[in-house]
Short mmCIF file of C-alpha atoms and ligand atoms in Angstrom, two decimals:
data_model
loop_
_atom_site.label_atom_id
_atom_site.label_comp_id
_atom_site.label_asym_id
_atom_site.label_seq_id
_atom_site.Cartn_x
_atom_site.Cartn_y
_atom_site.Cartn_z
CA UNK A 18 -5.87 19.29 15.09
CA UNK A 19 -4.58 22.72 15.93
CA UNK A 20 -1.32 23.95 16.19
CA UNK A 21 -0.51 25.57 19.11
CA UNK A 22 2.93 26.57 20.61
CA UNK A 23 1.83 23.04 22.89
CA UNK A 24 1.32 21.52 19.66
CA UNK A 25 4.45 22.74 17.17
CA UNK A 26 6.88 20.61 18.79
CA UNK A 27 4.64 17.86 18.13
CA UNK A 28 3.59 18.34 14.85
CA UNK A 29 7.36 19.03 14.16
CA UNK A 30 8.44 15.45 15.79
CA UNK A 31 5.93 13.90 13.58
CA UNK A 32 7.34 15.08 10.34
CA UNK A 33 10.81 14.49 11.14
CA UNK A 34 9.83 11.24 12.40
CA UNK A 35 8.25 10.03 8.94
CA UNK A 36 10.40 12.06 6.74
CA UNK A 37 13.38 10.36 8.64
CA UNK A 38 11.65 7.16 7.39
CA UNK A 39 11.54 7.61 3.90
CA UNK A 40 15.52 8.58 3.85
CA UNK A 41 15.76 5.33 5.88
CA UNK A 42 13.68 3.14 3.65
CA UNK A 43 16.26 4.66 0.59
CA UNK A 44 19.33 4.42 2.56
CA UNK A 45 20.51 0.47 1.87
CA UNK A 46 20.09 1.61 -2.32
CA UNK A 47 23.04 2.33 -4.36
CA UNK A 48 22.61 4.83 -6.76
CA UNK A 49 22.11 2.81 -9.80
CA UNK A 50 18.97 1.16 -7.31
CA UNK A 51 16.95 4.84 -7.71
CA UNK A 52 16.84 5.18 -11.53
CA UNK A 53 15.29 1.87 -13.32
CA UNK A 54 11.47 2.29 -13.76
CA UNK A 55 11.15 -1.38 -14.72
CA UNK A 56 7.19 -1.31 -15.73
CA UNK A 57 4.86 2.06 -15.54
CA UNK A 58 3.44 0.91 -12.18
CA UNK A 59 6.78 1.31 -10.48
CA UNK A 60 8.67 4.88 -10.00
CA UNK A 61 12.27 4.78 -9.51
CA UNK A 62 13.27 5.40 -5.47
CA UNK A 63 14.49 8.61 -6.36
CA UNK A 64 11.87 10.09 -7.64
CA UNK A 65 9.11 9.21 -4.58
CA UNK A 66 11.44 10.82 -2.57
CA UNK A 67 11.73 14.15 -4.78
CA UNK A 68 8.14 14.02 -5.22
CA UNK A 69 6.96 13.27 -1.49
CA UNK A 70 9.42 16.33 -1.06
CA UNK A 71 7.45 18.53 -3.81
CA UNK A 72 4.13 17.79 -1.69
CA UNK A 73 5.09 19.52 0.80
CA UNK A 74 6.74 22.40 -1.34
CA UNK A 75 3.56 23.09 -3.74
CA UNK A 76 1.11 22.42 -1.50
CA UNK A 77 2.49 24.26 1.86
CA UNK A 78 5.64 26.11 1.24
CA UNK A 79 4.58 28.30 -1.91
CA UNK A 80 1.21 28.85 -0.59
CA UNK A 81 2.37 29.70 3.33
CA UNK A 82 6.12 30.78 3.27
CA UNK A 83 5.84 34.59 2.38
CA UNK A 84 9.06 34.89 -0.11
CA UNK A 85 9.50 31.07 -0.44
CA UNK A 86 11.94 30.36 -2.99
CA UNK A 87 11.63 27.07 -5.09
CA UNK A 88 14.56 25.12 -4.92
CA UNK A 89 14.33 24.63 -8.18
CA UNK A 90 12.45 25.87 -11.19
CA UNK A 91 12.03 22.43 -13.26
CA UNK A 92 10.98 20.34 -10.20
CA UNK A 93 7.63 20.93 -10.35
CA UNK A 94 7.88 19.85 -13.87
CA UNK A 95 9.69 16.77 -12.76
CA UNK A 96 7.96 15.95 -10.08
CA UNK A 97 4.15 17.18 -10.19
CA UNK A 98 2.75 13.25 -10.34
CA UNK A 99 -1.14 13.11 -11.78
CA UNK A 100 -2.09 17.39 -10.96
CA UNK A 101 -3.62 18.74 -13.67
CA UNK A 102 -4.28 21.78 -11.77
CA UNK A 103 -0.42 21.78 -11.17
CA UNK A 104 0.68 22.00 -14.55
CA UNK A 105 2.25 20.40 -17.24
CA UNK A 106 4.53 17.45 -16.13
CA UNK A 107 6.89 14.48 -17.09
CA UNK A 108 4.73 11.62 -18.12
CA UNK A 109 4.57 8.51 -15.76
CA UNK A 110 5.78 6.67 -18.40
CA UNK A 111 9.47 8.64 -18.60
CA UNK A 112 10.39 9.19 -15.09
CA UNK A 113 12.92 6.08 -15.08
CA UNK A 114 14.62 8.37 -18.16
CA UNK A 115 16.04 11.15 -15.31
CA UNK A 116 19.87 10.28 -14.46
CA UNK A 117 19.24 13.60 -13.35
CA UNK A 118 18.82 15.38 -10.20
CA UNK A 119 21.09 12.85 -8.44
CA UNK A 120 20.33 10.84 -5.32
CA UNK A 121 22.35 13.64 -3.93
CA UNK A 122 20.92 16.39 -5.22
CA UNK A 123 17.18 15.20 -3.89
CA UNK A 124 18.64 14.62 -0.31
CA UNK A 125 19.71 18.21 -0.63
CA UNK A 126 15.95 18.87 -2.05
CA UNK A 127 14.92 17.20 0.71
CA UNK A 128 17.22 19.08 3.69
CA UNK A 129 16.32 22.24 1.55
CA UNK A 130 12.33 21.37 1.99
CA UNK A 131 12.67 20.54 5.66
CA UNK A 132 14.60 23.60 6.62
CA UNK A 133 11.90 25.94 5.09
CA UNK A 134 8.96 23.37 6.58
CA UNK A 135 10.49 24.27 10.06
CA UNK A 136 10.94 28.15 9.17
CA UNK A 137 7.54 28.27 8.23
CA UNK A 138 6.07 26.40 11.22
CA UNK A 139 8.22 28.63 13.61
CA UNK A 140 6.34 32.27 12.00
CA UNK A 141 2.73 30.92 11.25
CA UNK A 142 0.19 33.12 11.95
CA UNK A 143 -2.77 32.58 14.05
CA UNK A 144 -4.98 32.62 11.17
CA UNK A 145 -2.84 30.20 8.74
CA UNK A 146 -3.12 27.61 11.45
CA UNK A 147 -6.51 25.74 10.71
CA UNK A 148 -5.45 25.52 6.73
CA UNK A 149 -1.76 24.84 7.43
CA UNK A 150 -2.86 21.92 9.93
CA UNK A 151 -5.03 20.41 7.09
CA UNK A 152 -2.46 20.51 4.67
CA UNK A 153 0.44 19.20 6.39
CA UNK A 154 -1.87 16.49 7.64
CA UNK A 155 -2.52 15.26 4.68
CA UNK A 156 1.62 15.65 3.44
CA UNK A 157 2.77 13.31 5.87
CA UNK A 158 -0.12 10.71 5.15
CA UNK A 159 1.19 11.29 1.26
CA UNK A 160 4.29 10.87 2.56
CA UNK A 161 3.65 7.26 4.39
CA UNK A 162 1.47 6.16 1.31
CA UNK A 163 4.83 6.46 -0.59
CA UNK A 164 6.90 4.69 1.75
CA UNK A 165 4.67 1.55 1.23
CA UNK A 166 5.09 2.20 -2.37
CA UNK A 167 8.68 2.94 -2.09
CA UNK A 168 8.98 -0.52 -0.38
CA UNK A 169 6.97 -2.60 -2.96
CA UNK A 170 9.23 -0.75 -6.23
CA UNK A 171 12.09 -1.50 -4.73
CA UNK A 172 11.27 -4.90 -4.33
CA UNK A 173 9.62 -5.08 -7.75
CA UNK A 174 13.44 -3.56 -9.13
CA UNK A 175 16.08 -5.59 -7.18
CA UNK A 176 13.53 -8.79 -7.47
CA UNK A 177 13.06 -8.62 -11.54
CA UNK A 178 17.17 -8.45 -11.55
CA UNK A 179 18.88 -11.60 -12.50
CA UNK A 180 21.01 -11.26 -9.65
CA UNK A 181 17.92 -11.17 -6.83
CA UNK A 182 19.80 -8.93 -4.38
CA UNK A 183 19.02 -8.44 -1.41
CA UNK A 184 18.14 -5.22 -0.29
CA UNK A 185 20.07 -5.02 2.93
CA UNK A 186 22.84 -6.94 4.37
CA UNK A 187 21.68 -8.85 6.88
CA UNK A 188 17.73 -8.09 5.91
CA UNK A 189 15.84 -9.91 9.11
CA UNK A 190 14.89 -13.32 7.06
CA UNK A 191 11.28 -15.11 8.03
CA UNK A 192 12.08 -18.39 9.40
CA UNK A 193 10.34 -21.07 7.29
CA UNK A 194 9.35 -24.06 8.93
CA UNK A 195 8.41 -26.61 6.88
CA UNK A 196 7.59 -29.40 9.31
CA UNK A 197 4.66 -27.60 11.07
CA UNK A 198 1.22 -27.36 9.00
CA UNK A 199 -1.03 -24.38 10.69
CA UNK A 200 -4.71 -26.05 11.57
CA UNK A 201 -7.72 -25.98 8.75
CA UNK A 202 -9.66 -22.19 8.36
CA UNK A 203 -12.54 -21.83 10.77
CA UNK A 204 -15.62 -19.83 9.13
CA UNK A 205 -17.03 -17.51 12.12
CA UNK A 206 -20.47 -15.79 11.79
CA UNK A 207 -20.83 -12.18 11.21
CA UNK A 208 -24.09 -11.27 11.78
CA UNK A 209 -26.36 -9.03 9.10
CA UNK A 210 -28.70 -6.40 9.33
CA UNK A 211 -28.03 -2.48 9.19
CA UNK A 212 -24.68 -1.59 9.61
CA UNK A 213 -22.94 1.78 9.60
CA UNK A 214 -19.11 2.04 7.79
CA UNK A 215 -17.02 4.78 6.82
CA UNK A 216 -14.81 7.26 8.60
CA UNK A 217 -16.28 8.71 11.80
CA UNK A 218 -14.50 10.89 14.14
CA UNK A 219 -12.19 13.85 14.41
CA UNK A 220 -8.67 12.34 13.31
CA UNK A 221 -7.64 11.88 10.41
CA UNK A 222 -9.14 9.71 7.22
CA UNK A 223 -9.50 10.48 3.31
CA UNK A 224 -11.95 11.77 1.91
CA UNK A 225 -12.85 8.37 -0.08
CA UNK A 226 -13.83 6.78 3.47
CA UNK A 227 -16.55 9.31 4.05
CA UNK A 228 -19.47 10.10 4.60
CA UNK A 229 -20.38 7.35 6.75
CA UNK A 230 -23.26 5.24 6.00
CA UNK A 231 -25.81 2.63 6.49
CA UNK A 232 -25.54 -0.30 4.91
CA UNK A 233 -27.52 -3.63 4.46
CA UNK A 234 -25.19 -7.28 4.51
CA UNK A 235 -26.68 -10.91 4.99
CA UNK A 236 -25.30 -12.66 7.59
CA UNK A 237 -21.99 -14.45 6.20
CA UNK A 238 -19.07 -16.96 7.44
CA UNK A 239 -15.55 -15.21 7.51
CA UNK A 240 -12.59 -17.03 6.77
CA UNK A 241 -10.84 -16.90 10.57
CA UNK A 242 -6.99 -16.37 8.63
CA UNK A 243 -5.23 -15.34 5.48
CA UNK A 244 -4.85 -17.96 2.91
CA UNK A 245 -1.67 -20.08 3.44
CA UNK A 246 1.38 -20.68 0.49
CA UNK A 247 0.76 -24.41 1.13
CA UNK A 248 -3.02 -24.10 0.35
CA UNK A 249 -2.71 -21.35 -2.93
CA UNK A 250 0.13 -24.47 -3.96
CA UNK A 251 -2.78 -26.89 -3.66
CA UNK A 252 -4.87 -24.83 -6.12
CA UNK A 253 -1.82 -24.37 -8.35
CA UNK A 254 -0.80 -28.04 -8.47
CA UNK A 255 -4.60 -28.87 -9.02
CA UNK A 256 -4.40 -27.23 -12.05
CA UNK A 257 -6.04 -23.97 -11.09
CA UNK A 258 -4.19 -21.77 -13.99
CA UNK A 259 -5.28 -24.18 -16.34
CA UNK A 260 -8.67 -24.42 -15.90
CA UNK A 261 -10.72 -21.00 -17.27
CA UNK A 262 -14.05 -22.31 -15.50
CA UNK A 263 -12.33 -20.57 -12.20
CA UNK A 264 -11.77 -16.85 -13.92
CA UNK A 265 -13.35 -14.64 -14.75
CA UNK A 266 -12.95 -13.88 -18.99
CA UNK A 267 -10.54 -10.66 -18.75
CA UNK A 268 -8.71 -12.45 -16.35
CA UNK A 269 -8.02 -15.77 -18.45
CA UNK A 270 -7.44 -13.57 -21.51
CA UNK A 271 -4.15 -12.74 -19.25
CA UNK A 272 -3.51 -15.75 -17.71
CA UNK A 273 -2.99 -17.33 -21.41
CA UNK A 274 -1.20 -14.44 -22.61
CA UNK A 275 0.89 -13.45 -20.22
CA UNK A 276 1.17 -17.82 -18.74
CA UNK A 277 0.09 -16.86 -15.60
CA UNK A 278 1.33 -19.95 -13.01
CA UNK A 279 2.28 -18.75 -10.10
CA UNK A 280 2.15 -15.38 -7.93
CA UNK A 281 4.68 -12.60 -8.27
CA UNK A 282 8.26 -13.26 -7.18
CA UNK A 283 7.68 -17.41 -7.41
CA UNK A 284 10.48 -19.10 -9.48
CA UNK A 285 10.82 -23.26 -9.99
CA UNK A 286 14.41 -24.12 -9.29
CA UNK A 287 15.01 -27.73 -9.31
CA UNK A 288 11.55 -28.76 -9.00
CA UNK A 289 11.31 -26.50 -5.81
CA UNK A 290 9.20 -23.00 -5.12
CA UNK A 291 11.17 -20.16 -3.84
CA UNK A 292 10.24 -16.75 -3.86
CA UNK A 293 12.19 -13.37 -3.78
CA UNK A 294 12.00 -11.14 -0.48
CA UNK A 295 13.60 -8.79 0.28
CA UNK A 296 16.34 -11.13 2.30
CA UNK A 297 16.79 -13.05 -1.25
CA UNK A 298 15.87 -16.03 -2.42
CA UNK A 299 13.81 -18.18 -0.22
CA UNK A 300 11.92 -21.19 0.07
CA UNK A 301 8.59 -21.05 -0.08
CA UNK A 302 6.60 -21.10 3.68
CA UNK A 303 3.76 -22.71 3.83
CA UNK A 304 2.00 -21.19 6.62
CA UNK A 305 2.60 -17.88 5.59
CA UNK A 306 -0.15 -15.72 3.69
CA UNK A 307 0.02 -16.53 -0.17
CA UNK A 308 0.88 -12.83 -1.37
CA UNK A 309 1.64 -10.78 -4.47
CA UNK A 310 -0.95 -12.00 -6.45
CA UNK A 311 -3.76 -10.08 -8.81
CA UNK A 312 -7.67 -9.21 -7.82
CA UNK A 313 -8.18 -11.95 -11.07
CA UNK A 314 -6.28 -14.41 -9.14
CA UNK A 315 -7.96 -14.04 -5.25
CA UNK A 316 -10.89 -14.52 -6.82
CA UNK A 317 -9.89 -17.60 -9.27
CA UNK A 318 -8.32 -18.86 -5.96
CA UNK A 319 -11.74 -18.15 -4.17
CA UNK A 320 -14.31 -20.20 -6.96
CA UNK A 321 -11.28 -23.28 -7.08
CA UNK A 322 -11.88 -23.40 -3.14
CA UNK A 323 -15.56 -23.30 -3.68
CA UNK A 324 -16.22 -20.09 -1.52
CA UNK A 325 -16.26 -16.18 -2.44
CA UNK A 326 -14.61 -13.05 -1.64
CA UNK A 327 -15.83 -10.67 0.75
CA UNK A 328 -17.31 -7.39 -0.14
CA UNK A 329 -15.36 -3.78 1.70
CA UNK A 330 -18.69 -3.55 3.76
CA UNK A 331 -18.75 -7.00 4.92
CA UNK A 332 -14.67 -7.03 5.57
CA UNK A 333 -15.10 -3.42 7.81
CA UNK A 334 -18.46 -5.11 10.07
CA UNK A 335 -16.57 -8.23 10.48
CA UNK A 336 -13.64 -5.72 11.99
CA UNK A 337 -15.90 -4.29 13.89
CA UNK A 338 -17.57 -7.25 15.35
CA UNK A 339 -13.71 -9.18 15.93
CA UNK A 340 -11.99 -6.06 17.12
CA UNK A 341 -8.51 -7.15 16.32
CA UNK A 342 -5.65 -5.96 17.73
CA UNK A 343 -2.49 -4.55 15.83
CA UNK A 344 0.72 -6.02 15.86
CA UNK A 345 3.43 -4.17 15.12
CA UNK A 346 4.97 -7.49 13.46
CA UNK A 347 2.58 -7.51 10.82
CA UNK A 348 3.67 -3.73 9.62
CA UNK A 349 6.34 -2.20 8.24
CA UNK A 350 7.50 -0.62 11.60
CA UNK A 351 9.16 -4.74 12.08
CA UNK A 352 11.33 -3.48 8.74
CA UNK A 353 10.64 -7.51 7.57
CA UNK A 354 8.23 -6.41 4.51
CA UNK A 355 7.48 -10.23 4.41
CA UNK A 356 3.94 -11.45 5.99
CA UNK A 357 4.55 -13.54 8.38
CA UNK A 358 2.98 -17.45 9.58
CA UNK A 359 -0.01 -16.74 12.08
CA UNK A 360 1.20 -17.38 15.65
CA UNK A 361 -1.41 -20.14 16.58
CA UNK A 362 -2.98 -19.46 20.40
CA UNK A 363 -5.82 -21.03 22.22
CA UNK A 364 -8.08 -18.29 20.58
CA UNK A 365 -7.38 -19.68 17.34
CA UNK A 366 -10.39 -20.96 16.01
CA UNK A 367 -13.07 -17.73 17.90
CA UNK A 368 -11.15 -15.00 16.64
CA UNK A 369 -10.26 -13.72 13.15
CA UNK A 370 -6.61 -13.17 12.43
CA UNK A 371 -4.73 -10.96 10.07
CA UNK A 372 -7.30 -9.12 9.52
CA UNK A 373 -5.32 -5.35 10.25
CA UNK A 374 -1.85 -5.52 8.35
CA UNK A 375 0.24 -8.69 6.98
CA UNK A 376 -1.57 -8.75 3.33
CA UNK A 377 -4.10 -6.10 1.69
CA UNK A 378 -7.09 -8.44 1.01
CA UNK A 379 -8.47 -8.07 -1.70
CA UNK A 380 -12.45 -7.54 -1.77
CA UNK A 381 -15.16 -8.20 -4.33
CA UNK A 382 -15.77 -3.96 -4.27
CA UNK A 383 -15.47 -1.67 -7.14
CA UNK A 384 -13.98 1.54 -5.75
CA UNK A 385 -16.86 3.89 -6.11
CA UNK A 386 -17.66 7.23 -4.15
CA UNK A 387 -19.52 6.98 -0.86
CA UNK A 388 -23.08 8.10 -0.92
CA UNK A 389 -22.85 11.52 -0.59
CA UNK A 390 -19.29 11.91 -0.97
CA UNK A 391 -18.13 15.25 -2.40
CA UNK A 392 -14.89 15.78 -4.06
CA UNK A 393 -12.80 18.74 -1.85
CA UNK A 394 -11.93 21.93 -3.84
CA UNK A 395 -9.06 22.88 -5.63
CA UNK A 396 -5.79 20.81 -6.55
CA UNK A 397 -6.58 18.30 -2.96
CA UNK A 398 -9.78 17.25 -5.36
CA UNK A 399 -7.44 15.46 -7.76
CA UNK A 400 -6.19 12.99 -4.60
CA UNK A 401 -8.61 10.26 -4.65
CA UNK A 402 -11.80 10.72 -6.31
CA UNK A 403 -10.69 10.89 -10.18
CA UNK A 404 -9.57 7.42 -9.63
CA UNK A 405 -13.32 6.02 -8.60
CA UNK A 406 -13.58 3.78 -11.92
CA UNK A 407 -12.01 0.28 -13.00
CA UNK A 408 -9.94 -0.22 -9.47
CA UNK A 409 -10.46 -3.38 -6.93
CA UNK A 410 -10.92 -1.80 -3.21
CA UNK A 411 -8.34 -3.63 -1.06
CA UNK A 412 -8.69 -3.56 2.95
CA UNK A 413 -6.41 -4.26 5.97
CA UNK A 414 -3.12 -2.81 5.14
CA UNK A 415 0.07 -5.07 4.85
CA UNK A 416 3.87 -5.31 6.37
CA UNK A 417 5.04 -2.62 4.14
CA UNK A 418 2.08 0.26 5.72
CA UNK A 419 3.41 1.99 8.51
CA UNK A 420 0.94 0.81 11.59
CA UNK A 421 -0.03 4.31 12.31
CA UNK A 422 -1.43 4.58 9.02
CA UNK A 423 -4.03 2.37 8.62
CA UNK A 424 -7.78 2.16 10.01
CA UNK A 425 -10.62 -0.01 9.77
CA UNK A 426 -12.11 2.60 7.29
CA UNK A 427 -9.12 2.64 5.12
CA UNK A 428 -9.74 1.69 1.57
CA UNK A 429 -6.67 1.41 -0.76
CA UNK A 430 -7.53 0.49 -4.54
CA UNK A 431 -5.37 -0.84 -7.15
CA UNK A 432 -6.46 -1.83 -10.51
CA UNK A 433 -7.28 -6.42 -10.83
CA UNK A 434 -4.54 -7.53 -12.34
CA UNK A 435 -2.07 -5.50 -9.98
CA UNK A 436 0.33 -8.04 -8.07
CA UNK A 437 3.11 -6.27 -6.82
CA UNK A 438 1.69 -5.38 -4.05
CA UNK A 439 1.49 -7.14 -0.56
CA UNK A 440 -1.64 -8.41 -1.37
CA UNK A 441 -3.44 -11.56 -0.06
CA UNK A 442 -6.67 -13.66 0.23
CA UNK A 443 -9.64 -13.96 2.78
CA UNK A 444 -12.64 -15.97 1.89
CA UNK A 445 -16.10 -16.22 3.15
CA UNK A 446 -19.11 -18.29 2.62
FE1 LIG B 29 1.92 11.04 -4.58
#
């Protein structure tokens, strides 16, 4: 896209829009809520919202603003996450040691940030437009990447507290229904051949999703739903993290160390499941999407049930060939960050559900480069492709991605024994 004097109030709207968000996401925290950083994986609140904040800052401000004037001269130190080309920078590791900034000292980062964002978009000159565009693009996609992540650490942080808070007063609650069992998976054919996947068109996508190519599948069955709570219990209760035949060896090397029994956020009170969300404490619903569980585990889950996972090629043709709709329940936009039981309809058993948001599902894909994928210049280089080696690609999106986010072609990646994110299971045969 272009900006154009059409196209600057737009772009503007846009920013404020899913800056707004982030601020909103971090509003129901008290301060003590933004410093913990419980396990490496998860930054303290705080910090993704100073560092969402430097994006824009290093990557636009200093290089567009004539005369911009850091906010600060540590921040970049602070806040500079994996750049090498940046600079020097606090390790991963310590950023749950800064009390300092305050909360209220990044909001005024933030304000600070904005202010200058709208300055600069208000003088650009004709020939900054096509880089500035580009950039500021790819801020704002940065920016909703961390609001998923903001949602997941802050669960991971109030849920590993003894006291299980809840994150909001009043936090919309799924209603479990216990009574109600959600009819048996359907497999429905995808056919094989020559398909093409990866990103094409003139919007927006990563780099990772491109180029497009051909690829060969076998026709396969697809798994018309998620996997339910009531069916991953079946597989627990049949003694599925007991058994190594199901895993794979570096995942029962884990399981025994670590007494793997259950996925993230389950805890046995009285003889009953109940898992944290973000509401509190629930009890377990069946008919909702198992979730928060590893790569290891899916596919544990997936050799128990006597079927496999899918592969990233054969998850995008089967979205291609079932066209599903989005939903803004299954999103974050519905502010539930809980997947939610499939709504059964006479379409139930010819379509396949919950395949875009709800759960990330996992796939049997090592996140590699695209044939003929070429790593961008200069610090933008460092975004996805030095991370091509030892990570799980995961597909769908989940109820803490904002829905205008995510595409068919989108391929998040998280190491296999990851669990705190919204992640979930569909099988095929
Ligand atoms: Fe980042």
């Amino acid at each position: 896209m272009r900006a154009t004097p059409d196209t600057i109030p737009d772009i503007l709207q846009d920013y404020k829009r899913i800056r707004a968000r982030t601020e909103r996401i971090c509003a129901p925290l008290r301060a003590e809520d933004h410093v913990p950083q419980p396990v490496i994986d998860v930054s303290p609140p705080k910090w993704h919202m100073a560092h969402t904040t430097w994006f824009f800052e290093t990557f636009i401000l200093k290089k567009f603003l004539l005369g911009y004037k850091p906010f600060h001269h540590l921040y970049n130190y602070i806040f500079n996450s994996y750049y090498e080309s940046i600079g020097d920078r606090v390790l991963r590791e310590n950023r749950g040691f800064l009390s300092r900034p305050t909360v209220e000292e990044i909001l005024d980062y933030r304000a600070y940030v904005d202010e200058q964002m709208e300055e600069l978009v208000d003088c650009l000159l004709p020939e900054q437009e096509a880089e500035f565009m580009k950039f500021f693009t790819i801020g704002l996609q940065h920016e909703q990447q961390h609001q998923e992540l903001l949602i997941t650490d802050i669960k991971y942080i109030l849920g590993h507290n003894p006291l299980r808070p809840e994150y909001e007063k009043g936090h919309l609650a799924v209603e479990v229904d216990t009574e109600y069992t959600i009819p048996e998976a359907v497999y429905l054919p995808v056919k094989g051949g020559l398909h093409t996947i990866g990103y094409i068109g003139e919007s927006f996508a990563w780099d990772n999703e491109k180029p497009a190519h051909q690829v060969y599948i076998n026709d396969f069955k697809i798994q018309n739903r998620l996997v339910t709570n009531a069916e991953y219990m079946k597989f627990m209760y049949d003694g599925g993290y007991h058994n190594f035949r199901y895993w794979l060896s570096e995942a029962w090397g884990l399981v025994e160390a670590e007494k793997w029994e259950a996925p993230m956020y389950w805890q046995r009170i009285d003889g009953e499941w109940l898992q944290y969300t973000l509401h509190g404490l629930q009890y377990i619903d069946p008919n909702a999407p198992v979730t928060h569980i590893s790569f290891f585990e899916a596919d544990a889950y997936a050799s128990w049930a006597g079927k496999r996972l899918l592969t990233e090629a054969e998850w995008e043709i089967a979205v291609q060939q079932y066209k599903p709709k989005l939903s803004m329940q299954a999103f974050a936009d519905a502010e539930i960050y809980q997947p939610q039981p499939l709504d059964v309809k006479a379409d139930y058993a010819t379509t396949c559900h919950q395949l875009m948001g709800d759960v990330w599902e996992w796939t049997y894909s090592g996140y590699f480069p695209y044939p003929g994928y070429k790593r961008e210049e200069g610090a933008l280089g460092e975004y996805n492709g030095k991370f091509m080696i030892n990570q799980m690609v995961m597909r769908g999106g989940s109820c803490a991605t904002p829905m205008d986010h995510i595409r068919p072609t989108y391929r998040n990646f998280f190491p296999a024994d990851k669990k705190w994110q919204f992640t979930g299971i569909r099988l095929a045969e």
